[in-house]
């Protein structure tokens, strides 16, 4: 029986290592006092954002973290711990959890709190998780980038149009002058 238990624990550690290594973004939370309705709503919100959310055992998570070189994560693994992970979007876990906490006023009540995060293979603290959550969405950032790239082009086009317009005015003035000279 002991071999079965150890094999099960090893599988859990392997799964946690896999999640943390492939995660672009991950957030660890404490969920003490979260009601079933709140937990269900949180899980639905995270699922819609493409984030997986699981309650994790601190001991297993410590082992997994040490094995993949995230030793500083161990300091944050006390009490109830849940892990929100996204393999596609580094910002999604932080943004979804922080928005849920604000919407339901859970952080002030100490019900759902941030512990730490993992961003592209390095541990980040609560302040960095919150800063990550405050970033604009990928689409907004891309729109801003395109706008800033188009601005110089639009300026150049306007300058060139002005040059062409001025050349047309000069040619028109020369034409009028030649007509006046021909008629005189």
mmCIF file of N, CA and C in Angstrom, residues 40-149:
data_model
loop_
_atom_site.group_PDB
_atom_site.id
_atom_site.type_symbol
_atom_site.label_atom_id
_atom_site.label_comp_id
_atom_site.label_asym_id
_atom_site.label_seq_id
_atom_site.Cartn_x
_atom_site.Cartn_y
_atom_site.Cartn_z
ATOM 1 N N UNK A 40 -17.361 28.586 -7.178
ATOM 2 C CA UNK A 40 -17.913 28.194 -8.481
ATOM 3 C C UNK A 40 -17.802 29.346 -9.471
ATOM 4 N N UNK A 41 -18.146 30.551 -9.019
ATOM 5 C CA UNK A 41 -18.058 31.730 -9.897
ATOM 6 C C UNK A 41 -16.605 32.021 -10.287
ATOM 7 N N UNK A 42 -15.683 31.884 -9.321
ATOM 8 C CA UNK A 42 -14.265 32.099 -9.598
ATOM 9 C C UNK A 42 -13.767 31.100 -10.635
ATOM 10 N N UNK A 43 -14.105 29.840 -10.463
ATOM 11 C CA UNK A 43 -13.667 28.807 -11.416
ATOM 12 C C UNK A 43 -14.231 29.066 -12.811
ATOM 13 N N UNK A 44 -15.488 29.509 -12.898
ATOM 14 C CA UNK A 44 -16.097 29.817 -14.187
ATOM 15 C C UNK A 44 -15.379 30.999 -14.848
ATOM 16 N N UNK A 45 -15.100 32.026 -14.062
ATOM 17 C CA UNK A 45 -14.392 33.205 -14.561
ATOM 18 C C UNK A 45 -13.012 32.822 -15.101
ATOM 19 N N UNK A 46 -12.300 32.006 -14.353
ATOM 20 C CA UNK A 46 -10.967 31.587 -14.769
ATOM 21 C C UNK A 46 -11.021 30.703 -16.012
ATOM 22 N N UNK A 47 -11.994 29.803 -16.068
ATOM 23 C CA UNK A 47 -12.150 28.923 -17.230
ATOM 24 C C UNK A 47 -12.395 29.752 -18.494
ATOM 25 N N UNK A 48 -13.254 30.790 -18.369
ATOM 26 C CA UNK A 48 -13.546 31.666 -19.507
ATOM 27 C C UNK A 48 -12.300 32.416 -19.975
ATOM 28 N N UNK A 49 -11.377 32.663 -19.036
ATOM 29 C CA UNK A 49 -10.136 33.367 -19.375
ATOM 30 C C UNK A 49 -9.053 32.399 -19.861
ATOM 31 N N UNK A 50 -9.381 31.109 -19.932
ATOM 32 C CA UNK A 50 -8.404 30.118 -20.385
ATOM 33 C C UNK A 50 -7.394 29.737 -19.325
ATOM 34 N N UNK A 51 -7.802 29.824 -18.062
ATOM 35 C CA UNK A 51 -6.912 29.545 -16.939
ATOM 36 C C UNK A 51 -7.421 28.321 -16.183
ATOM 37 N N UNK A 52 -6.497 27.408 -15.868
ATOM 38 C CA UNK A 52 -6.892 26.260 -15.042
ATOM 39 C C UNK A 52 -6.633 26.609 -13.578
ATOM 40 N N UNK A 53 -7.489 26.110 -12.706
ATOM 41 C CA UNK A 53 -7.445 26.473 -11.288
ATOM 42 C C UNK A 53 -7.586 25.220 -10.447
ATOM 43 N N UNK A 54 -6.625 24.978 -9.562
ATOM 44 C CA UNK A 54 -6.636 23.770 -8.747
ATOM 45 C C UNK A 54 -6.155 24.074 -7.338
ATOM 46 N N UNK A 55 -6.768 23.411 -6.378
ATOM 47 C CA UNK A 55 -6.272 23.439 -5.009
ATOM 48 C C UNK A 55 -5.054 22.527 -4.996
ATOM 49 N N UNK A 56 -3.967 22.985 -4.371
ATOM 50 C CA UNK A 56 -2.732 22.190 -4.338
ATOM 51 C C UNK A 56 -2.269 21.991 -2.900
ATOM 52 N N UNK A 57 -1.559 20.888 -2.695
ATOM 53 C CA UNK A 57 -0.973 20.621 -1.384
ATOM 54 C C UNK A 57 0.373 21.333 -1.322
ATOM 55 N N UNK A 58 0.598 22.042 -0.204
ATOM 56 C CA UNK A 58 1.826 22.811 -0.057
ATOM 57 C C UNK A 58 3.073 21.931 -0.120
ATOM 58 N N UNK A 59 3.033 20.759 0.534
ATOM 59 C CA UNK A 59 4.198 19.872 0.562
ATOM 60 C C UNK A 59 4.570 19.422 -0.845
ATOM 61 N N UNK A 60 3.571 19.012 -1.615
ATOM 62 C CA UNK A 60 3.826 18.554 -2.990
ATOM 63 C C UNK A 60 4.326 19.711 -3.851
ATOM 64 N N UNK A 61 3.756 20.884 -3.650
ATOM 65 C CA UNK A 61 4.155 22.054 -4.438
ATOM 66 C C UNK A 61 5.584 22.464 -4.085
ATOM 67 N N UNK A 62 5.945 22.376 -2.810
ATOM 68 C CA UNK A 62 7.328 22.687 -2.401
ATOM 69 C C UNK A 62 8.318 21.765 -3.105
ATOM 70 N N UNK A 63 8.011 20.473 -3.112
ATOM 71 C CA UNK A 63 8.897 19.492 -3.755
ATOM 72 C C UNK A 63 9.037 19.816 -5.235
ATOM 73 N N UNK A 64 7.903 20.066 -5.903
ATOM 74 C CA UNK A 64 7.925 20.383 -7.336
ATOM 75 C C UNK A 64 8.714 21.665 -7.595
ATOM 76 N N UNK A 65 8.482 22.681 -6.773
ATOM 77 C CA UNK A 65 9.166 23.967 -6.950
ATOM 78 C C UNK A 65 10.677 23.819 -6.786
ATOM 79 N N UNK A 66 11.100 23.074 -5.784
ATOM 80 C CA UNK A 66 12.542 22.870 -5.567
ATOM 81 C C UNK A 66 13.166 22.109 -6.728
ATOM 82 N N UNK A 67 12.458 21.126 -7.245
ATOM 83 C CA UNK A 67 13.000 20.310 -8.334
ATOM 84 C C UNK A 67 13.165 21.085 -9.638
ATOM 85 N N UNK A 68 12.396 22.153 -9.820
ATOM 86 C CA UNK A 68 12.533 22.943 -11.062
ATOM 87 C C UNK A 68 13.218 24.290 -10.818
ATOM 88 N N UNK A 69 13.781 24.477 -9.620
ATOM 89 C CA UNK A 69 14.571 25.673 -9.345
ATOM 90 C C UNK A 69 13.789 26.903 -8.925
ATOM 91 N N UNK A 70 12.565 26.716 -8.425
ATOM 92 C CA UNK A 70 11.771 27.852 -7.935
ATOM 93 C C UNK A 70 11.732 27.840 -6.404
ATOM 94 N N UNK A 71 12.910 27.747 -5.784
ATOM 95 C CA UNK A 71 13.016 27.610 -4.335
ATOM 96 C C UNK A 71 12.342 28.743 -3.567
ATOM 97 N N UNK A 72 12.406 29.977 -4.099
ATOM 98 C CA UNK A 72 11.828 31.122 -3.375
ATOM 99 C C UNK A 72 10.308 31.041 -3.274
ATOM 100 N N UNK A 73 9.700 30.162 -4.047
ATOM 101 C CA UNK A 73 8.249 29.953 -3.975
ATOM 102 C C UNK A 73 7.853 29.288 -2.655
ATOM 103 N N UNK A 74 8.749 28.499 -2.104
ATOM 104 C CA UNK A 74 8.456 27.742 -0.879
ATOM 105 C C UNK A 74 8.073 28.647 0.295
ATOM 106 N N UNK A 75 8.613 29.854 0.346
ATOM 107 C CA UNK A 75 8.302 30.786 1.437
ATOM 108 C C UNK A 75 6.831 31.186 1.460
ATOM 109 N N UNK A 76 6.143 31.063 0.325
ATOM 110 C CA UNK A 76 4.752 31.513 0.199
ATOM 111 C C UNK A 76 3.740 30.384 0.380
ATOM 112 N N UNK A 77 4.218 29.171 0.591
ATOM 113 C CA UNK A 77 3.324 28.017 0.638
ATOM 114 C C UNK A 77 2.957 27.652 2.074
ATOM 115 N N UNK A 78 2.050 28.420 2.629
ATOM 116 C CA UNK A 78 1.508 28.187 3.970
ATOM 117 C C UNK A 78 -0.003 28.309 3.898
ATOM 118 N N UNK A 79 -0.714 27.568 4.724
ATOM 119 C CA UNK A 79 -2.179 27.655 4.769
ATOM 120 C C UNK A 79 -2.811 27.066 3.513
ATOM 121 N N UNK A 80 -4.029 27.501 3.224
ATOM 122 C CA UNK A 80 -4.731 26.998 2.039
ATOM 123 C C UNK A 80 -4.072 27.581 0.798
ATOM 124 N N UNK A 81 -3.885 26.753 -0.220
ATOM 125 C CA UNK A 81 -3.223 27.212 -1.439
ATOM 126 C C UNK A 81 -3.936 26.670 -2.666
ATOM 127 N N UNK A 82 -4.185 27.583 -3.602
ATOM 128 C CA UNK A 82 -4.743 27.196 -4.904
ATOM 129 C C UNK A 82 -3.837 27.797 -5.971
ATOM 130 N N UNK A 83 -3.808 27.142 -7.121
ATOM 131 C CA UNK A 83 -2.931 27.547 -8.209
ATOM 132 C C UNK A 83 -3.753 27.811 -9.464
ATOM 133 N N UNK A 84 -3.604 29.014 -10.021
ATOM 134 C CA UNK A 84 -4.235 29.379 -11.297
ATOM 135 C C UNK A 84 -3.117 29.464 -12.327
ATOM 136 N N UNK A 85 -3.251 28.715 -13.436
ATOM 137 C CA UNK A 85 -2.178 28.606 -14.420
ATOM 138 C C UNK A 85 -2.697 28.811 -15.835
ATOM 139 N N UNK A 86 -1.878 29.501 -16.648
ATOM 140 C CA UNK A 86 -2.167 29.603 -18.072
ATOM 141 C C UNK A 86 -0.883 29.323 -18.849
ATOM 142 N N UNK A 87 -0.974 28.421 -19.807
ATOM 143 C CA UNK A 87 0.178 28.100 -20.644
ATOM 144 C C UNK A 87 0.256 29.027 -21.857
ATOM 145 N N UNK A 88 -0.823 29.792 -22.137
ATOM 146 C CA UNK A 88 -0.852 30.657 -23.314
ATOM 147 C C UNK A 88 -0.660 32.132 -23.008
ATOM 148 N N UNK A 89 -1.239 32.612 -21.905
ATOM 149 C CA UNK A 89 -1.264 34.040 -21.611
ATOM 150 C C UNK A 89 -0.688 34.302 -20.228
ATOM 151 N N UNK A 90 0.415 35.038 -20.173
ATOM 152 C CA UNK A 90 1.085 35.297 -18.900
ATOM 153 C C UNK A 90 0.258 36.182 -17.965
ATOM 154 N N UNK A 91 -0.587 37.023 -18.529
ATOM 155 C CA UNK A 91 -1.340 38.001 -17.742
ATOM 156 C C UNK A 91 -2.693 37.448 -17.268
ATOM 157 N N UNK A 92 -3.250 36.491 -17.985
ATOM 158 C CA UNK A 92 -4.618 36.015 -17.728
ATOM 159 C C UNK A 92 -4.886 35.570 -16.289
ATOM 160 N N UNK A 93 -4.029 34.750 -15.652
ATOM 161 C CA UNK A 93 -4.340 34.341 -14.278
ATOM 162 C C UNK A 93 -4.406 35.525 -13.309
ATOM 163 N N UNK A 94 -3.422 36.402 -13.387
ATOM 164 C CA UNK A 94 -3.377 37.556 -12.484
ATOM 165 C C UNK A 94 -4.564 38.482 -12.723
ATOM 166 N N UNK A 95 -4.843 38.773 -13.989
ATOM 167 C CA UNK A 95 -5.944 39.687 -14.327
ATOM 168 C C UNK A 95 -7.286 39.117 -13.869
ATOM 169 N N UNK A 96 -7.548 37.846 -14.162
ATOM 170 C CA UNK A 96 -8.833 37.237 -13.813
ATOM 171 C C UNK A 96 -9.043 37.180 -12.300
ATOM 172 N N UNK A 97 -8.019 36.784 -11.566
ATOM 173 C CA UNK A 97 -8.163 36.685 -10.109
ATOM 174 C C UNK A 97 -8.308 38.062 -9.479
ATOM 175 N N UNK A 98 -7.478 39.010 -9.892
ATOM 176 C CA UNK A 98 -7.553 40.360 -9.299
ATOM 177 C C UNK A 98 -8.895 41.031 -9.606
ATOM 178 N N UNK A 99 -9.392 40.860 -10.834
ATOM 179 C CA UNK A 99 -10.698 41.434 -11.166
ATOM 180 C C UNK A 99 -11.803 40.771 -10.346
ATOM 181 N N UNK A 100 -11.721 39.467 -10.155
ATOM 182 C CA UNK A 100 -12.714 38.756 -9.346
ATOM 183 C C UNK A 100 -12.670 39.242 -7.898
ATOM 184 N N UNK A 101 -11.451 39.439 -7.380
ATOM 185 C CA UNK A 101 -11.305 39.910 -5.997
ATOM 186 C C UNK A 101 -11.891 41.309 -5.829
ATOM 187 N N UNK A 102 -11.635 42.196 -6.799
ATOM 188 C CA UNK A 102 -12.174 43.561 -6.726
ATOM 189 C C UNK A 102 -13.698 43.547 -6.831
ATOM 190 N N UNK A 103 -14.197 42.794 -7.795
ATOM 191 C CA UNK A 103 -15.635 42.732 -8.044
ATOM 192 C C UNK A 103 -16.398 42.248 -6.806
ATOM 193 N N UNK A 104 -15.846 41.255 -6.131
ATOM 194 C CA UNK A 104 -16.523 40.657 -4.975
ATOM 195 C C UNK A 104 -16.004 41.162 -3.631
ATOM 196 N N UNK A 105 -15.093 42.139 -3.657
ATOM 197 C CA UNK A 105 -14.527 42.731 -2.439
ATOM 198 C C UNK A 105 -14.004 41.656 -1.480
ATOM 199 N N UNK A 106 -13.254 40.701 -2.024
ATOM 200 C CA UNK A 106 -12.773 39.576 -1.231
ATOM 201 C C UNK A 106 -11.437 39.830 -0.561
ATOM 202 N N UNK A 107 -10.591 40.638 -1.190
ATOM 203 C CA UNK A 107 -9.263 40.855 -0.618
ATOM 204 C C UNK A 107 -9.352 41.617 0.700
ATOM 205 N N UNK A 108 -10.226 42.635 0.743
ATOM 206 C CA UNK A 108 -10.381 43.418 1.970
ATOM 207 C C UNK A 108 -10.862 42.549 3.118
ATOM 208 N N UNK A 109 -11.685 41.548 2.805
ATOM 209 C CA UNK A 109 -12.203 40.648 3.831
ATOM 210 C C UNK A 109 -11.209 39.538 4.167
ATOM 211 N N UNK A 110 -10.110 39.439 3.416
ATOM 212 C CA UNK A 110 -9.112 38.405 3.667
ATOM 213 C C UNK A 110 -9.566 37.019 3.247
ATOM 214 N N UNK A 111 -10.574 36.962 2.381
ATOM 215 C CA UNK A 111 -11.123 35.663 1.971
ATOM 216 C C UNK A 111 -10.300 35.059 0.839
ATOM 217 N N UNK A 112 -10.055 35.808 -0.184
ATOM 218 C CA UNK A 112 -9.232 35.344 -1.301
ATOM 219 C C UNK A 112 -8.061 36.305 -1.395
ATOM 220 N N UNK A 113 -6.860 35.810 -1.134
ATOM 221 C CA UNK A 113 -5.687 36.679 -1.144
ATOM 222 C C UNK A 113 -4.606 36.098 -2.041
ATOM 223 N N UNK A 114 -3.796 36.983 -2.578
ATOM 224 C CA UNK A 114 -2.677 36.575 -3.427
ATOM 225 C C UNK A 114 -1.499 36.169 -2.551
ATOM 226 N N UNK A 115 -0.771 35.142 -2.971
ATOM 227 C CA UNK A 115 0.428 34.714 -2.246
ATOM 228 C C UNK A 115 1.686 35.048 -3.035
ATOM 229 N N UNK A 116 1.699 34.636 -4.302
ATOM 230 C CA UNK A 116 2.860 34.847 -5.176
ATOM 231 C C UNK A 116 2.449 34.469 -6.590
ATOM 232 N N UNK A 117 3.385 34.608 -7.498
ATOM 233 C CA UNK A 117 3.120 34.222 -8.869
ATOM 234 C C UNK A 117 4.370 33.689 -9.530
ATOM 235 N N UNK A 118 4.183 33.127 -10.707
ATOM 236 C CA UNK A 118 5.303 32.674 -11.527
ATOM 237 C C UNK A 118 5.082 33.268 -12.907
ATOM 238 N N UNK A 119 6.098 33.951 -13.414
ATOM 239 C CA UNK A 119 6.016 34.585 -14.726
ATOM 240 C C UNK A 119 7.219 34.135 -15.544
ATOM 241 N N UNK A 120 6.957 33.386 -16.586
ATOM 242 C CA UNK A 120 8.013 32.882 -17.475
ATOM 243 C C UNK A 120 9.182 32.271 -16.705
ATOM 244 N N UNK A 121 8.871 31.427 -15.743
ATOM 245 C CA UNK A 121 9.905 30.676 -15.036
ATOM 246 C C UNK A 121 10.574 31.374 -13.877
ATOM 247 N N UNK A 122 10.038 32.506 -13.434
ATOM 248 C CA UNK A 122 10.615 33.148 -12.243
ATOM 249 C C UNK A 122 9.492 33.542 -11.293
ATOM 250 N N UNK A 123 9.798 33.507 -9.992
ATOM 251 C CA UNK A 123 8.811 33.812 -8.959
ATOM 252 C C UNK A 123 8.659 35.322 -8.838
ATOM 253 N N UNK A 124 7.401 35.777 -8.761
ATOM 254 C CA UNK A 124 7.120 37.202 -8.563
ATOM 255 C C UNK A 124 6.285 37.374 -7.298
ATOM 256 N N UNK A 125 6.423 38.521 -6.650
ATOM 257 C CA UNK A 125 5.684 38.751 -5.405
ATOM 258 C C UNK A 125 4.288 39.326 -5.683
ATOM 259 N N UNK A 126 3.544 39.575 -4.616
ATOM 260 C CA UNK A 126 2.159 40.040 -4.728
ATOM 261 C C UNK A 126 2.070 41.371 -5.479
ATOM 262 N N UNK A 127 2.984 42.290 -5.201
ATOM 263 C CA UNK A 127 2.969 43.593 -5.887
ATOM 264 C C UNK A 127 3.154 43.420 -7.392
ATOM 265 N N UNK A 128 4.030 42.512 -7.783
ATOM 266 C CA UNK A 128 4.255 42.272 -9.209
ATOM 267 C C UNK A 128 3.051 41.585 -9.857
ATOM 268 N N UNK A 129 2.380 40.711 -9.097
ATOM 269 C CA UNK A 129 1.168 40.065 -9.611
ATOM 270 C C UNK A 129 0.102 41.123 -9.868
ATOM 271 N N UNK A 130 -0.050 42.059 -8.922
ATOM 272 C CA UNK A 130 -1.044 43.128 -9.089
ATOM 273 C C UNK A 130 -0.676 44.043 -10.252
ATOM 274 N N UNK A 131 0.600 44.338 -10.412
ATOM 275 C CA UNK A 131 1.048 45.169 -11.535
ATOM 276 C C UNK A 131 0.772 44.457 -12.860
ATOM 277 N N UNK A 132 0.984 43.168 -12.878
ATOM 278 C CA UNK A 132 0.704 42.361 -14.070
ATOM 279 C C UNK A 132 -0.783 42.406 -14.401
ATOM 280 N N UNK A 133 -1.616 42.339 -13.371
ATOM 281 C CA UNK A 133 -3.069 42.367 -13.566
ATOM 282 C C UNK A 133 -3.543 43.718 -14.103
ATOM 283 N N UNK A 134 -2.799 44.781 -13.791
ATOM 284 C CA UNK A 134 -3.188 46.121 -14.235
ATOM 285 C C UNK A 134 -2.755 46.430 -15.665
ATOM 286 N N UNK A 135 -1.963 45.545 -16.270
ATOM 287 C CA UNK A 135 -1.557 45.765 -17.657
ATOM 288 C C UNK A 135 -2.772 45.717 -18.571
ATOM 289 N N UNK A 136 -2.771 46.536 -19.616
ATOM 290 C CA UNK A 136 -3.862 46.446 -20.593
ATOM 291 C C UNK A 136 -3.818 45.087 -21.292
ATOM 292 N N UNK A 137 -4.916 44.709 -21.890
ATOM 293 C CA UNK A 137 -4.978 43.420 -22.574
ATOM 294 C C UNK A 137 -4.046 43.421 -23.780
ATOM 295 N N UNK A 138 -3.747 42.254 -24.278
ATOM 296 C CA UNK A 138 -2.866 42.089 -25.431
ATOM 297 C C UNK A 138 -3.394 42.877 -26.627
ATOM 298 N N UNK A 139 -4.717 42.824 -26.838
ATOM 299 C CA UNK A 139 -5.316 43.513 -27.972
ATOM 300 C C UNK A 139 -5.126 45.027 -27.861
ATOM 301 N N UNK A 140 -5.295 45.560 -26.647
ATOM 302 C CA UNK A 140 -5.126 47.003 -26.432
ATOM 303 C C UNK A 140 -3.669 47.394 -26.678
ATOM 304 N N UNK A 141 -2.739 46.584 -26.172
ATOM 305 C CA UNK A 141 -1.320 46.881 -26.380
ATOM 306 C C UNK A 141 -0.958 46.831 -27.869
ATOM 307 N N UNK A 142 -1.494 45.850 -28.583
ATOM 308 C CA UNK A 142 -1.228 45.763 -30.030
ATOM 309 C C UNK A 142 -1.810 46.966 -30.766
ATOM 310 N N UNK A 143 -3.010 47.391 -30.368
ATOM 311 C CA UNK A 143 -3.632 48.559 -30.996
ATOM 312 C C UNK A 143 -2.785 49.812 -30.758
ATOM 313 N N UNK A 144 -2.270 49.960 -29.532
ATOM 314 C CA UNK A 144 -1.411 51.115 -29.231
ATOM 315 C C UNK A 144 -0.123 51.060 -30.048
ATOM 316 N N UNK A 145 0.437 49.861 -30.164
ATOM 317 C CA UNK A 145 1.658 49.704 -30.947
ATOM 318 C C UNK A 145 1.421 50.061 -32.409
ATOM 319 N N UNK A 146 0.336 49.559 -32.983
ATOM 320 C CA UNK A 146 0.012 49.880 -34.371
ATOM 321 C C UNK A 146 -0.231 51.369 -34.553
ATOM 322 N N UNK A 147 -0.927 51.964 -33.594
ATOM 323 C CA UNK A 147 -1.177 53.406 -33.670
ATOM 324 C C UNK A 147 0.111 54.202 -33.657
ATOM 325 N N UNK A 148 1.052 53.798 -32.804
ATOM 326 C CA UNK A 148 2.319 54.530 -32.748
ATOM 327 C C UNK A 148 3.172 54.267 -33.985
ATOM 328 N N UNK A 149 2.992 53.088 -34.595
ATOM 329 C CA UNK A 149 3.725 52.807 -35.836
ATOM 330 C C UNK A 149 3.122 53.571 -37.010
#
